Coordinates of C-alpha atoms in Angstrom, one line a residue:
M22 CA 89.4 -42.3 -22.5
N23 CA 86.4 -40.2 -21.6
L24 CA 87.1 -36.6 -20.4
G25 CA 85.0 -37.4 -17.3
V26 CA 87.6 -39.9 -16.2
F27 CA 90.3 -37.2 -16.0
I28 CA 88.0 -34.8 -14.2
V29 CA 87.0 -37.3 -11.5
R30 CA 90.6 -38.4 -11.1
A31 CA 91.8 -34.8 -10.7
T32 CA 88.9 -33.5 -8.5
N33 CA 87.9 -36.6 -6.5
P34 CA 90.9 -39.0 -6.3
N35 CA 89.4 -41.1 -3.5
L36 CA 86.2 -41.6 -5.3
F37 CA 88.1 -42.3 -8.5
D38 CA 90.0 -45.1 -6.6
E39 CA 86.7 -46.5 -5.4
L40 CA 85.3 -46.5 -9.0
V41 CA 88.4 -48.3 -10.2
K42 CA 88.2 -50.8 -7.4
A43 CA 84.5 -51.6 -8.0
L44 CA 85.1 -51.9 -11.7
N45 CA 88.1 -54.1 -11.3
D46 CA 86.3 -56.4 -8.7
F47 CA 83.3 -56.8 -11.0
E48 CA 83.1 -59.9 -13.2
I49 CA 80.5 -60.5 -15.9
L50 CA 79.2 -64.0 -15.6
S51 CA 77.7 -65.9 -18.6
K52 CA 74.5 -66.5 -16.6
D53 CA 74.1 -62.7 -16.2
L54 CA 73.8 -62.4 -20.0
L55 CA 71.4 -65.3 -20.4
L56 CA 68.8 -64.3 -17.8
A57 CA 66.0 -61.8 -18.5
G58 CA 66.5 -58.6 -16.6
G59 CA 63.0 -57.1 -15.9
Q60 CA 63.3 -54.0 -13.8
E61 CA 66.9 -54.6 -12.7
S62 CA 68.9 -57.5 -14.1
T63 CA 71.1 -59.8 -12.0
L64 CA 74.1 -58.2 -13.7
A65 CA 73.0 -54.6 -12.8
R66 CA 72.1 -55.7 -9.2
R67 CA 75.6 -57.2 -8.7
F68 CA 77.2 -54.2 -10.3
N69 CA 75.4 -51.8 -8.0
E70 CA 76.0 -53.9 -4.9
G71 CA 79.7 -53.5 -5.4
F72 CA 79.3 -49.7 -5.2
R73 CA 76.8 -50.0 -2.2
S74 CA 79.5 -51.8 -0.2
L75 CA 81.8 -48.8 -0.7
G76 CA 79.2 -46.3 0.5
W77 CA 77.7 -45.3 -2.8
R78 CA 73.9 -45.0 -2.8
E79 CA 71.0 -44.8 -5.2
A80 CA 69.8 -41.2 -5.5
R81 CA 66.6 -39.7 -6.9
V82 CA 66.8 -36.4 -8.8
D83 CA 63.8 -34.1 -8.6
T84 CA 63.9 -30.5 -9.8
D85 CA 62.0 -27.5 -8.5
I86 CA 62.3 -24.2 -10.3
E87 CA 60.5 -21.0 -10.4
L88 CA 59.2 -19.8 -13.8
K89 CA 59.0 -15.9 -14.1
L90 CA 57.1 -14.1 -16.8
R91 CA 58.0 -10.5 -17.0
I92 CA 55.7 -8.3 -19.0
M93 CA 57.5 -5.1 -19.9
P94 CA 55.8 -1.7 -19.4
Y95 CA 54.4 0.2 -22.4
K96 CA 55.3 3.8 -21.6
P97 CA 52.8 5.5 -24.0
A98 CA 50.1 3.8 -21.9
G99 CA 51.6 5.3 -18.7
E100 CA 53.0 2.0 -17.5
T101 CA 56.3 2.4 -15.6
K102 CA 57.1 -1.0 -14.1
P103 CA 57.1 -4.5 -15.4
T104 CA 54.4 -6.9 -14.3
V105 CA 56.0 -10.1 -12.9
T106 CA 54.1 -13.4 -12.6
S107 CA 55.8 -16.4 -11.1
S108 CA 54.8 -20.0 -10.7
P109 CA 56.6 -23.1 -9.4
V110 CA 57.5 -25.8 -11.9
S111 CA 58.3 -29.3 -10.5
N112 CA 59.7 -32.3 -12.3
K113 CA 59.5 -35.4 -10.3
G114 CA 62.5 -37.0 -11.8
C115 CA 64.5 -40.1 -12.1
K116 CA 66.9 -42.2 -10.2
V117 CA 70.7 -42.3 -10.5
D118 CA 72.1 -45.8 -9.8
N119 CA 75.2 -44.8 -7.8
F120 CA 76.0 -41.5 -6.2
K121 CA 78.6 -40.4 -3.7
G122 CA 80.1 -37.0 -3.0
R123 CA 79.7 -35.1 -6.2
V124 CA 80.1 -38.1 -8.5
A125 CA 77.2 -40.0 -10.1
L126 CA 77.4 -43.3 -12.0
D127 CA 74.4 -44.6 -13.9
L128 CA 74.4 -48.0 -15.4
E129 CA 72.5 -48.1 -18.7
W130 CA 71.9 -51.5 -20.4
N131 CA 69.1 -50.5 -22.7
A132 CA 69.5 -46.8 -23.1
K133 CA 66.9 -44.7 -25.1
D134 CA 67.7 -41.3 -26.7
G135 CA 65.3 -39.4 -24.4
N136 CA 66.8 -41.0 -21.3
L137 CA 70.3 -40.2 -22.4
D138 CA 69.4 -36.5 -22.9
R139 CA 67.8 -36.4 -19.5
D140 CA 70.7 -38.2 -17.9
I141 CA 73.3 -35.9 -19.4
R142 CA 71.3 -32.9 -18.2
I143 CA 71.1 -34.3 -14.7
M144 CA 74.8 -35.1 -14.6
A145 CA 75.6 -31.6 -15.7
C146 CA 73.4 -30.2 -13.0
L147 CA 75.0 -32.4 -10.4
S148 CA 78.5 -31.2 -11.5
L149 CA 77.4 -27.5 -11.2
K150 CA 75.7 -28.3 -7.8
Q151 CA 75.4 -24.7 -6.5
R152 CA 74.5 -23.1 -9.8
R153 CA 71.0 -23.0 -11.4
C154 CA 70.8 -25.8 -13.9
L155 CA 67.5 -25.3 -15.5
Q156 CA 67.4 -21.6 -16.4

């Protein structure tokens, strides 16, 4: 079993029960596997609808951080304080298929390495919620 399962069960027992219910109620149909998916396959749509009926929602993750460049003083030149320049950095991000409370569930049927790295980083940020994720 994945460590995440134990964490969700211990920290969010109600959401864990909802996850188990939605997964137990879901059935893969042969027609789901034979139809082309496009943006969202029939299988994915039905899977996500099971979570929507329990109050889970699609979420969009955007990040806004402040980049600070601190140039340290050079004392022989008479400089005493650092010079700080800051600028905002925004990343208009991606969607998470199912989100409720502090639990996110993303259905991947054709995962790519870059997407997985991004998704793992987003899930880590969501789990830290109050902390800065992108330092």
